CSV table of C-alpha atoms and ligand atoms in Angstrom, one decimal:
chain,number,residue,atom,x,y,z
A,281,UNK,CA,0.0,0.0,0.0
A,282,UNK,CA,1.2,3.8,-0.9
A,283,UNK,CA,2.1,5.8,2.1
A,284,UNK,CA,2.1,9.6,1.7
A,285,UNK,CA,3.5,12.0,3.8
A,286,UNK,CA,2.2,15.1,5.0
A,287,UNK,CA,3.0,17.7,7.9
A,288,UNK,CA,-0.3,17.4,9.6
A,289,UNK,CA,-3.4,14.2,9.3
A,290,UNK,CA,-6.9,15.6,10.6
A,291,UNK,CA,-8.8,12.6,11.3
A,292,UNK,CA,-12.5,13.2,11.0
A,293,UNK,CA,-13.9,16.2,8.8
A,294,UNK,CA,-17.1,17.3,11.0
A,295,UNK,CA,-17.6,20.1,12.6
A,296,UNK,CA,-13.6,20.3,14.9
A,297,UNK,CA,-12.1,18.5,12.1
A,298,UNK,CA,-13.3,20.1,9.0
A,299,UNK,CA,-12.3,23.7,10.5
A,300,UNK,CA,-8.9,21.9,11.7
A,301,UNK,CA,-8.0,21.3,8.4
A,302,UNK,CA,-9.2,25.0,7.3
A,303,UNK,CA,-6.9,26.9,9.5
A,304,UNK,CA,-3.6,24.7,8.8
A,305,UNK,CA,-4.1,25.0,5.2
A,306,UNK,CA,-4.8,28.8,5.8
A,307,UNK,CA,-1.6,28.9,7.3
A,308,UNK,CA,0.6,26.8,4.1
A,309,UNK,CA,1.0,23.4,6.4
A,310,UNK,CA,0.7,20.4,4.4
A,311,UNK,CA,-2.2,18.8,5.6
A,312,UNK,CA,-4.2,16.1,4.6
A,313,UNK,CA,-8.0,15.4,5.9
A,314,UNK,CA,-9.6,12.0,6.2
A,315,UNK,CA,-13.4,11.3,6.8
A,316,UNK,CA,-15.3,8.1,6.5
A,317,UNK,CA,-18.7,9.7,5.1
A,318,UNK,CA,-19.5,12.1,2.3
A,319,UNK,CA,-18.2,15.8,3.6
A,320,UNK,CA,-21.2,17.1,5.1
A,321,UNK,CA,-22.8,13.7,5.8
A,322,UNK,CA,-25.7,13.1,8.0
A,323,UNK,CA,-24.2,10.3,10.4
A,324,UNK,CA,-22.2,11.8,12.9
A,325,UNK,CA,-23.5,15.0,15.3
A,326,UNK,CA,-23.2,17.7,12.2
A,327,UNK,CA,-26.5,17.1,10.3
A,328,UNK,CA,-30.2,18.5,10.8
A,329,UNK,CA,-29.6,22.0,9.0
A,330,UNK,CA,-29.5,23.8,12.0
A,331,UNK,CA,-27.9,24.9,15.5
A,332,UNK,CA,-28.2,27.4,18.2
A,333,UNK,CA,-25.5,29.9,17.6
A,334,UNK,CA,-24.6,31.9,21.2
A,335,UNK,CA,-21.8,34.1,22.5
A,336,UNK,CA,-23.2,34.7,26.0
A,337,UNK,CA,-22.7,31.0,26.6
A,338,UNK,CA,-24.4,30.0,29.9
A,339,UNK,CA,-21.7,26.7,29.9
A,340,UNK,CA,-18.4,28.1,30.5
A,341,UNK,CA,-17.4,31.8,30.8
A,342,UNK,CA,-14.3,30.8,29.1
A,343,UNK,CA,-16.5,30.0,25.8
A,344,UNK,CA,-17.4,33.3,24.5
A,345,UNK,CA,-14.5,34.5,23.2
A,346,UNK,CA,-14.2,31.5,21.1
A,347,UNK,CA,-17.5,32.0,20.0
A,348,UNK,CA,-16.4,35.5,18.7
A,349,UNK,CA,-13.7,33.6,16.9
A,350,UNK,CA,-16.0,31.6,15.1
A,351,UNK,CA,-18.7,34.5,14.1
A,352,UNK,CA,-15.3,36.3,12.8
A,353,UNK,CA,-13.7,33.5,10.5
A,354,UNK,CA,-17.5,32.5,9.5
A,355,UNK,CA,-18.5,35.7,8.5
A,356,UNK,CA,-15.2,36.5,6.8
A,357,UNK,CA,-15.5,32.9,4.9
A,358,UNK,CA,-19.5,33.7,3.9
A,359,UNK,CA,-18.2,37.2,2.2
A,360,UNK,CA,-15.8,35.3,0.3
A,361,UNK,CA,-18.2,32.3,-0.7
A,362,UNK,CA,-21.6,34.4,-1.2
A,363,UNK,CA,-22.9,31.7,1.8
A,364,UNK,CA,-24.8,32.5,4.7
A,365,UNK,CA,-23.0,30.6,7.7
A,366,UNK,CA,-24.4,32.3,10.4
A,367,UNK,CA,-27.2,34.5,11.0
A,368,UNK,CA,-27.4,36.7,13.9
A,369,UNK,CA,-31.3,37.1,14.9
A,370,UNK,CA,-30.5,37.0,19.0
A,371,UNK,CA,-30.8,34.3,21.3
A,372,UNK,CA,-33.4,34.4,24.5
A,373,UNK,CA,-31.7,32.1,27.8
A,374,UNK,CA,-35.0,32.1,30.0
A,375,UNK,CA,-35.2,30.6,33.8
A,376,UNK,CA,-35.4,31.5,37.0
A,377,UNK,CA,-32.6,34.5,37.9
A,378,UNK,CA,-30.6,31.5,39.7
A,379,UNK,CA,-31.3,29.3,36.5
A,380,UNK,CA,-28.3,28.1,34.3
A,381,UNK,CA,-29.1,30.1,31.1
A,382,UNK,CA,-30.1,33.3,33.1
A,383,UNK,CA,-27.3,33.5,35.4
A,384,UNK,CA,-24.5,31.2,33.2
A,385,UNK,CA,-25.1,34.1,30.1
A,386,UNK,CA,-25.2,37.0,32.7
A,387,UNK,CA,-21.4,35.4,34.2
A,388,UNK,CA,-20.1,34.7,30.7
A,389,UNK,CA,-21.3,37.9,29.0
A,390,UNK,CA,-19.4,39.7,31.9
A,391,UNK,CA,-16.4,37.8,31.8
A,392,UNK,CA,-15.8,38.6,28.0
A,393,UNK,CA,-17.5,42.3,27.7
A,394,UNK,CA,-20.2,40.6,25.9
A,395,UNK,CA,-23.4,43.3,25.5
A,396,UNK,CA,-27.0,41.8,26.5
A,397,UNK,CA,-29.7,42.9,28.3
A,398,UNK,CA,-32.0,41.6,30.7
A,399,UNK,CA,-35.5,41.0,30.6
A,400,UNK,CA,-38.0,41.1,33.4
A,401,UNK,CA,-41.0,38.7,33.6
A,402,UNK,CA,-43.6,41.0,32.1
A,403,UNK,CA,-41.5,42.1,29.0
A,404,UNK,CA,-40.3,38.3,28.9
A,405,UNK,CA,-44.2,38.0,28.0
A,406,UNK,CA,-44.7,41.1,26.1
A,407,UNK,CA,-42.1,40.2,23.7
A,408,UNK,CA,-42.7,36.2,23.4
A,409,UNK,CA,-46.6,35.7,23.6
A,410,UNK,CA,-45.7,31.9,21.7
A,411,UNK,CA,-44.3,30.9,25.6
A,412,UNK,CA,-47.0,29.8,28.2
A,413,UNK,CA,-46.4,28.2,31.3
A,414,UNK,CA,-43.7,30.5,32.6
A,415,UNK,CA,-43.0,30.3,36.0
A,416,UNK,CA,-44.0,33.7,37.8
A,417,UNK,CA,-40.3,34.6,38.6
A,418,UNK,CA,-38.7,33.6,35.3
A,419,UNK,CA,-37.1,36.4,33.5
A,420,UNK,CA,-34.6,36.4,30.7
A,421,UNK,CA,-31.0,37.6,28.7
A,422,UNK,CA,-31.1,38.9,25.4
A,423,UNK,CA,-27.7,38.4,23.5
A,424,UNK,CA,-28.3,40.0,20.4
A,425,UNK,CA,-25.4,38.8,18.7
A,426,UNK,CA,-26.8,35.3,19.0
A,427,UNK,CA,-28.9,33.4,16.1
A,428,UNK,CA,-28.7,30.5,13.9
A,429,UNK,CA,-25.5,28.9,12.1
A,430,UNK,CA,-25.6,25.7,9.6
A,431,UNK,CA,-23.9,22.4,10.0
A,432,UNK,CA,-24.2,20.9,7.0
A,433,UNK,CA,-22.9,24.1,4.9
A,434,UNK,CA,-20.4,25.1,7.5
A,435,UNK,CA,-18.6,22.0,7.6
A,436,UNK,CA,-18.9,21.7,3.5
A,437,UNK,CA,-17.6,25.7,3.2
A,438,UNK,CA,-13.9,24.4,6.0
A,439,UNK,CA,-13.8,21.8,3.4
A,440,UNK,CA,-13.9,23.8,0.4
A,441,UNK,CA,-12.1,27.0,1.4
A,442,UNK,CA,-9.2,23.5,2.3
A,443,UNK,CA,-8.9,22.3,-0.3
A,444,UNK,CA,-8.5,25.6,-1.9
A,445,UNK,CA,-5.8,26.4,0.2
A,446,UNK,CA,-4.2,23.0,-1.0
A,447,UNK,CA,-5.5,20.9,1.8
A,448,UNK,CA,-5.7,16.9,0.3
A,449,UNK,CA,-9.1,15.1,1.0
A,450,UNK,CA,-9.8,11.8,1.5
A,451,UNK,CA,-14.0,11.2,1.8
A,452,UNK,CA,-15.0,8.0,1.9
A,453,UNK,CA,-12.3,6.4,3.8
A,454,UNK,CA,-12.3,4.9,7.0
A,455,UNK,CA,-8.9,5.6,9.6
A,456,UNK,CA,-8.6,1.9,10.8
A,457,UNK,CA,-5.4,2.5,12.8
A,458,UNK,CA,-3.1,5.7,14.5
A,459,UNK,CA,0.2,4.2,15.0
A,460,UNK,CA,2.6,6.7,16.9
A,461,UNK,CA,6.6,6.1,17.5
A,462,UNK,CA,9.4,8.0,18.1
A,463,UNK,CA,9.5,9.6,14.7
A,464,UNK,CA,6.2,10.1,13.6
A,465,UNK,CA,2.7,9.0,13.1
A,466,UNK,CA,1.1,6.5,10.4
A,467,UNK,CA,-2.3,7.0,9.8
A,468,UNK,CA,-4.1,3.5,8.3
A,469,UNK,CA,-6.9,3.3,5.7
A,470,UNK,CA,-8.0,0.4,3.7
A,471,UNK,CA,-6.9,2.6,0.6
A,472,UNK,CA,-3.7,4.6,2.1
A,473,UNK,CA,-1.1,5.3,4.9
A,474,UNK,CA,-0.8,8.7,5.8
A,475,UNK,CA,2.6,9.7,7.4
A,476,UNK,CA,2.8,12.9,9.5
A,477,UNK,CA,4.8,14.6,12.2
A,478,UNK,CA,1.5,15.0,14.5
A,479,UNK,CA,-2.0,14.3,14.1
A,480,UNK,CA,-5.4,16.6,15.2
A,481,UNK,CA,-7.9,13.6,15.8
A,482,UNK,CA,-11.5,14.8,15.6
A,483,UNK,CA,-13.7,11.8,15.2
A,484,UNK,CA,-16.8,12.7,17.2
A,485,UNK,CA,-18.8,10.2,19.0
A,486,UNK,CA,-16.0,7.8,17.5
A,487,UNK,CA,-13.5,9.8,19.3
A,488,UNK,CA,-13.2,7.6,22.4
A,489,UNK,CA,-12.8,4.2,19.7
A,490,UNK,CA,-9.5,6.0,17.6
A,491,UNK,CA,-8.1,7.4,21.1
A,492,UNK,CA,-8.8,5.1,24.3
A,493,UNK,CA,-8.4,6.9,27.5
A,494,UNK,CA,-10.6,9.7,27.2
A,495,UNK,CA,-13.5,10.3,29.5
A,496,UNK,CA,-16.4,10.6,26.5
A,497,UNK,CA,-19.4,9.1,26.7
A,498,UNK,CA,-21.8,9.5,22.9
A,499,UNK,CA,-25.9,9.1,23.7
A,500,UNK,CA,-28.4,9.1,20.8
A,501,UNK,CA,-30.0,12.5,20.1
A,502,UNK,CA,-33.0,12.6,18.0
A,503,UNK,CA,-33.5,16.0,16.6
A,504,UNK,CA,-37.3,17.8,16.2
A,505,UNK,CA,-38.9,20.2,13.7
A,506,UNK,CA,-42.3,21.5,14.3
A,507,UNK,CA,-44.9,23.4,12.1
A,508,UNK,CA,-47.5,25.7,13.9
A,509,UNK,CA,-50.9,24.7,14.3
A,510,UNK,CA,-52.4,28.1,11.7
A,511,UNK,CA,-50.3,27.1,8.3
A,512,UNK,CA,-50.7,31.0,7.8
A,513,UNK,CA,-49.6,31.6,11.2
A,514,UNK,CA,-45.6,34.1,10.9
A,515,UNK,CA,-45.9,33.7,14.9
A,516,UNK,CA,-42.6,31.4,14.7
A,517,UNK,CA,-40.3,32.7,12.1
A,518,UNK,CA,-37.1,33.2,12.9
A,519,UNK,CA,-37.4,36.8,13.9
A,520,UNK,CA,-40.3,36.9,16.1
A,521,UNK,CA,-39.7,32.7,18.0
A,522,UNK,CA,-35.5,33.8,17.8
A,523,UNK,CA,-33.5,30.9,19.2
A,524,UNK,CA,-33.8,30.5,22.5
A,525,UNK,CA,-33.2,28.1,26.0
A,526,UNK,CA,-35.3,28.0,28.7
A,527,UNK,CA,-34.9,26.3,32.5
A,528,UNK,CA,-38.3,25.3,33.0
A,529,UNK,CA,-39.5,25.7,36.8
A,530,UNK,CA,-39.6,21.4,36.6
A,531,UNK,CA,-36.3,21.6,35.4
A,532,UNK,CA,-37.0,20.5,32.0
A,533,UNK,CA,-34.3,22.5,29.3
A,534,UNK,CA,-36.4,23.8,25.9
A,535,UNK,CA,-33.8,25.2,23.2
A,536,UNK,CA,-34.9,25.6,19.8
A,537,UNK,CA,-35.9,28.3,17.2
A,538,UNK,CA,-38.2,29.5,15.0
A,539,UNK,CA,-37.7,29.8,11.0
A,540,UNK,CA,-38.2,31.3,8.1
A,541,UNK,CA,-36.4,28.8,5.6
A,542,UNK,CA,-37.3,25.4,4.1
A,543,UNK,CA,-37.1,23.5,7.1
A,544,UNK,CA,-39.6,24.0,10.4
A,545,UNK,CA,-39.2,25.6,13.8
A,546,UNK,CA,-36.9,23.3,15.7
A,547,UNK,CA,-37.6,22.2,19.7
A,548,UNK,CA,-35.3,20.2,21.6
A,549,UNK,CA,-35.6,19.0,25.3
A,550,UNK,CA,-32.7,18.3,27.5
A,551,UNK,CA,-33.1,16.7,31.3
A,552,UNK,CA,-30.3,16.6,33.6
A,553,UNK,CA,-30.7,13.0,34.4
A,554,UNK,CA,-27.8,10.8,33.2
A,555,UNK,CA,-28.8,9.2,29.8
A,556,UNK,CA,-27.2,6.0,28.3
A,557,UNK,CA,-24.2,5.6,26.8
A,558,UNK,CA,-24.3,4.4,23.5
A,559,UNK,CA,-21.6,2.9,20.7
A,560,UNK,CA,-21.8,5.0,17.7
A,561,UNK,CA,-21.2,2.0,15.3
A,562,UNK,CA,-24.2,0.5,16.7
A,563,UNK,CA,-26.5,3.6,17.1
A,564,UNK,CA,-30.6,3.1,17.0
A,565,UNK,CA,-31.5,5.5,14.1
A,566,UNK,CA,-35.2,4.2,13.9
A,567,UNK,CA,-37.7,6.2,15.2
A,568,UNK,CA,-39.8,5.3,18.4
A,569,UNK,CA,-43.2,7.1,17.9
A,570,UNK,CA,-43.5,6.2,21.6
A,571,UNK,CA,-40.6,6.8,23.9
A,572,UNK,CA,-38.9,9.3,21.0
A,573,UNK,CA,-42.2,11.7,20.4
A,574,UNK,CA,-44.7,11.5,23.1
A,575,UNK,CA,-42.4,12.9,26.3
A,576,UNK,CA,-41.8,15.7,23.7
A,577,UNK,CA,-44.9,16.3,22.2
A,578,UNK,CA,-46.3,16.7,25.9
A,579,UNK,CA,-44.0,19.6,26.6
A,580,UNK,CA,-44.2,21.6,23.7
A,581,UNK,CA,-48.6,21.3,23.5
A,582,UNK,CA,-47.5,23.0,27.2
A,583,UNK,CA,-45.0,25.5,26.6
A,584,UNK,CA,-45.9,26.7,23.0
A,585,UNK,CA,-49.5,26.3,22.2
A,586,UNK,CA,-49.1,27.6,19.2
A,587,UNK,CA,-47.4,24.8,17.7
A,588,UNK,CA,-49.0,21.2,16.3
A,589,UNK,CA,-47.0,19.2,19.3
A,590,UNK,CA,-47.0,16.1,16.7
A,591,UNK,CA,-43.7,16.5,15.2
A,592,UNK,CA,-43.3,17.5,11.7
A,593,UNK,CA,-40.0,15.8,11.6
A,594,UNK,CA,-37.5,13.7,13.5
A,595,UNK,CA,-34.0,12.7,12.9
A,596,UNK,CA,-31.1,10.9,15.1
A,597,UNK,CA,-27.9,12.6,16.3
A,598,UNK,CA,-25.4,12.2,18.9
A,599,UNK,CA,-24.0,13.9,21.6
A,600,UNK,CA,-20.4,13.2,22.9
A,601,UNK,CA,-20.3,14.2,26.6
A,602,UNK,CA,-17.2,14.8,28.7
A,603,UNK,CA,-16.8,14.0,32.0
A,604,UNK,CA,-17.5,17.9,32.8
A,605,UNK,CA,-20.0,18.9,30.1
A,606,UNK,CA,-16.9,21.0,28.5
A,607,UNK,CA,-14.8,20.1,25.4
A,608,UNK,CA,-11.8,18.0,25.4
A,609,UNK,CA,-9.0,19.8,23.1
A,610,UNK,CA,-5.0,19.4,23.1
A,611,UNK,CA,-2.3,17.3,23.2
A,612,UNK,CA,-3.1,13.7,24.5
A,613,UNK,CA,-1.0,12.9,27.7
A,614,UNK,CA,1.5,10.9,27.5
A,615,UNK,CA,0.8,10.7,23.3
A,616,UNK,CA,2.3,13.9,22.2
A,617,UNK,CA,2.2,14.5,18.5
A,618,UNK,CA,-1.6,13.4,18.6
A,619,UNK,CA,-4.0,16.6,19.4
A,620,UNK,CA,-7.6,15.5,19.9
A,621,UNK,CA,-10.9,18.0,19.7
A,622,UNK,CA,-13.9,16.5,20.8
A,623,UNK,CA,-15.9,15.7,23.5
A,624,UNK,CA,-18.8,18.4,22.3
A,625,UNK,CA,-20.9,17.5,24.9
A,626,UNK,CA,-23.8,19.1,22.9
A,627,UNK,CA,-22.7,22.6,22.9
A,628,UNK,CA,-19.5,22.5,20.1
A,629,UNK,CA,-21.0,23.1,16.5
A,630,UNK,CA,-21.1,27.1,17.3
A,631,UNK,CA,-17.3,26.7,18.6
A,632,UNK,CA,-16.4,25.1,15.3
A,633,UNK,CA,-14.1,27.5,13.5
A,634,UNK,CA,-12.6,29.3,16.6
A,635,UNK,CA,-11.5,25.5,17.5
A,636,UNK,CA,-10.0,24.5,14.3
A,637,UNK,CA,-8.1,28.0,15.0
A,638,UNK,CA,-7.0,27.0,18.3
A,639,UNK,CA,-6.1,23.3,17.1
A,640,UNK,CA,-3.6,24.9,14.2
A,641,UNK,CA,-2.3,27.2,16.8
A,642,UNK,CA,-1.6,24.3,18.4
A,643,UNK,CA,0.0,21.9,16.2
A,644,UNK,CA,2.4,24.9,14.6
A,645,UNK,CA,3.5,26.1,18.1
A,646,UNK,CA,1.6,29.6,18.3
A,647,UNK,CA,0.2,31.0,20.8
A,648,UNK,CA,-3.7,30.5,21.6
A,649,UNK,CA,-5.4,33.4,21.2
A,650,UNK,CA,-7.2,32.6,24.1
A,651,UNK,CA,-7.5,30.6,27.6
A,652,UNK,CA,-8.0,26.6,26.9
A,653,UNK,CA,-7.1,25.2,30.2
A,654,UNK,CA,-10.5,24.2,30.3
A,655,UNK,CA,-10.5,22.3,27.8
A,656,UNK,CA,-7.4,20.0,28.1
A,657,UNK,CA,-7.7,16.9,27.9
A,658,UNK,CA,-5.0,16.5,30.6
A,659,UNK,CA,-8.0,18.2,32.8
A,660,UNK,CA,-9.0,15.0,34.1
B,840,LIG,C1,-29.5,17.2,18.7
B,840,LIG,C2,-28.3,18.1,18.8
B,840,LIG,C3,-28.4,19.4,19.0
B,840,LIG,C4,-27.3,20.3,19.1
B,840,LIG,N1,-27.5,21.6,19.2
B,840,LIG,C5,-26.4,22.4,19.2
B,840,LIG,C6,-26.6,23.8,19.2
B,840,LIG,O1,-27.7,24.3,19.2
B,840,LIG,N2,-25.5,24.6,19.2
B,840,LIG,C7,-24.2,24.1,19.2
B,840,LIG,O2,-23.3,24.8,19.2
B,840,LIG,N3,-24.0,22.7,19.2
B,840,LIG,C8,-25.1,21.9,19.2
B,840,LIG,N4,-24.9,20.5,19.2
B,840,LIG,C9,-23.6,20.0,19.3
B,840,LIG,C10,-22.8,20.0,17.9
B,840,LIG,O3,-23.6,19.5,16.9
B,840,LIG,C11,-21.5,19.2,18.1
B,840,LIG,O4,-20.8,19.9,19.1
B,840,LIG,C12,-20.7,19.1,16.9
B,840,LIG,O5,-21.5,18.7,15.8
B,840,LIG,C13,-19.6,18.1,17.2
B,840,LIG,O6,-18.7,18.0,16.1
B,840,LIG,P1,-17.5,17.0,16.1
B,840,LIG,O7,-16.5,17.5,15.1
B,840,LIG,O8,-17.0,16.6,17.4
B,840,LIG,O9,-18.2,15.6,15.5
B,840,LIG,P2,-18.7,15.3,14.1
B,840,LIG,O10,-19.2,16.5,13.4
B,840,LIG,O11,-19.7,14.2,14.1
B,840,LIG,O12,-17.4,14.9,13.3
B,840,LIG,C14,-16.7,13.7,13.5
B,840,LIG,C15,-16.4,13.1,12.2
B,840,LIG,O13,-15.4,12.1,12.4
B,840,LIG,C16,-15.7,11.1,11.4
B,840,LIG,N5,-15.1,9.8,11.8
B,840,LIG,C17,-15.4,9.1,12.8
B,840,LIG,N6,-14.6,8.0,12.9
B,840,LIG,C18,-13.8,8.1,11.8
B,840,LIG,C19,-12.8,7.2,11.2
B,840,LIG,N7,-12.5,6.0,11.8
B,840,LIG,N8,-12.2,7.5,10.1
B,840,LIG,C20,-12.5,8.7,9.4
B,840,LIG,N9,-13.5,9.6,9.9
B,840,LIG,C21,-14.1,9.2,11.1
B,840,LIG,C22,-17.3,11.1,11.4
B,840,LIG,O14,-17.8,10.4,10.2
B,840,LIG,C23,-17.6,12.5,11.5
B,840,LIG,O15,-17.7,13.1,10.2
B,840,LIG,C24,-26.0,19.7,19.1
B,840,LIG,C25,-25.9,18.3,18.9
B,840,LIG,C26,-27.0,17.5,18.7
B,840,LIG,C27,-26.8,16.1,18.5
């Protein structure tokens, strides 16, 4: 079999991976990108048109100025392509003032100079008559820079803008093996060996299968559009139903968004209690009209009336959590010239691009442009 040799291998072209490999051909390295899938596949946890894009990020105050990175690469990447990657229509984190998203956003946004605003309960109504059933003390934070960005098209534009750059691209082909030694690392594929001085590995929910060791832990996560109950209804475009999370009093998390675009508004419900693990290889991507729609359909009939709470449309994901809910990128103990980014722990896909930045800082020796001792994987 041929082996190649490049500076760089980026194992894994999703959301980390694909914007790896952007930002080390942006800076001349000879890189080469491998993915199993098609670029911009619907297999992995980048698929389903949509996600929540947030710079007051209620999960880490280190997060938003890599959230700022993103917006600034993607919206410098969009002028160049005539694509919209992200769109900034504002994000509502609802709660009690003690709740996650109303007092996580309030911390972040202050940490990094972020501007929002809060809203008390009655303009919290005023402004978002779709919402019923808010508790009588839940109030909200507006971060207008907030919105919408687009898996799918994002990870397709890293790709593109790549291979532009001179970036090689293997779709299609499985990484079977990461051998490192002393002098380098071989990267094996059924088709080719790839021979590089270090290696970004950004697999995903396969993540913890390529690399052994780290604490991840992938759960199946079907994703829901919905279609309001008037067809001729405009209460839930994008602009008037903006994204949004919401702490309900039960504890119950509702994120999700309205729309204006060919696809419906999108609902999601997250609960705290630990879910099963599951192995991506073997992942359940039929559709349970039982277990998978009714819990669901019960909360939204209650919190937006407005909407039919039979979904329009479901599809399976995955989540990869970490052991603390926060990314896992850098250097692999012990396994220097292998970089891993991962762990997204349902949060990553608006982090993509200002991760792949940090990850070729990284491998070429600069300096990160911001604090990531939060997310090193020798955290744990
Ligand atoms: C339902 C849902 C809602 C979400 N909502 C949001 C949101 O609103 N906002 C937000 O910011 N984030 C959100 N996320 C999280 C976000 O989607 C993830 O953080 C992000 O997609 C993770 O990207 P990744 O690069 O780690 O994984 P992926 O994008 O899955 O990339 C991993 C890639 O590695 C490839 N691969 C795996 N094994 C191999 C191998 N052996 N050889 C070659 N290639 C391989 C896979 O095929 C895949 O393409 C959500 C996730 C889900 C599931």
């Amino acid at each position: 079999m041929e082996t190649l040799h490049k500076d760089v291998v980026v194992v894994g072209l999703g959301a980390f991976g694909s914007a790896a490999l952007w930002r080390l051909a942006h800076r001349g390295v000879d890189v080469a990108g491998v993915e199993r899938q098609a670029i911009g596949h619907h297999l992995g946890s980048s698929h389903g048109q949509t996600r929540l894009f947030r710079i007051a990020c209620q999960e880490h105050p280190g997060l938003p100025p890599i959230a700022l990175k993103t917006l600034a690469l993607w919206t410098s990447l969009g002028e160049q392509t005539g694509e919209t990657l992200v769109r900034q229509t504002g994000c509502l984190s609802t709660g009690a003032p003690d709740s996650r998203p109303v007092r996580g956003s309030l911390e972040a946004a202050a940490a990094a100079g972020v501007p929002v605003s809060s809203l008390s309960h009655d303009e919290l109504i005023a402004r978002q008559p779709q919402y019923a059933g808010l508790a009588p003390g839940d109030v909200a934070v507006w971060d207008p820079g907030a919105g919408i960005c687009y898996p799918e098209r994002n990870v397709r534009a890293h790709v593109a803008a790549a291979r532009a750059l001179g970036a090689d691209v293997y779709p299609h082909t499985m990484v079977t093996g990461i051998e490192a030694d002393d002098d380098g690392v071989t990267v094996r594929t059924p088709t080719v060996a790839l021979r590089a001085a270090q290696v970004v590995v950004a697999a995903g929910a396969w993540l913890g299968t390529l690399v052994p060791g780290l604490p991840l832990r992938p759960r199946r996560t079907p994703m829901y559009w919905f279609a309001p109950r008037d067809p001729a209804s405009r209460d839930f475009t994008l602009a008037r139903f903006p994204a949004f999370i919401w702490r309900r009093e039960n504890g119950d998390g509702l994120w999700g968004h309205g729309s204006d675009e060919d696809f419906g508004v999108k609902v999601g419900l997250d609960r705290d209690e630990p879910q099963e693990a599951v192995d991506p290889e073997e992942l359940d991507r039929y559709i349970h009209p039982g277990r998978d729609i009714d819990e669901l359909s019960s909360v939204v009939a209650a919190a937006f009336p407005g909407l039919d709470p039979r979904p329009a449309k479901v599809i399976p994901c995955m989540v990869t959590d970490s052991a603390d809910g926060q990314f896992v990128v850098g250097r692999v103990p012990g396994r220097s010239r292998l970089v891993v980014a991962g762990g997204d722990s349902g949060h990553g896909f608006k982090h993509a691009a200002g991760i792949g930045e940090l990850l070729a800082q990284l491998v070429t020796g600069e300096d990160p442009y911001c604090a990531v001792d939060f997310l090193d994987p020798g955290r744990f």
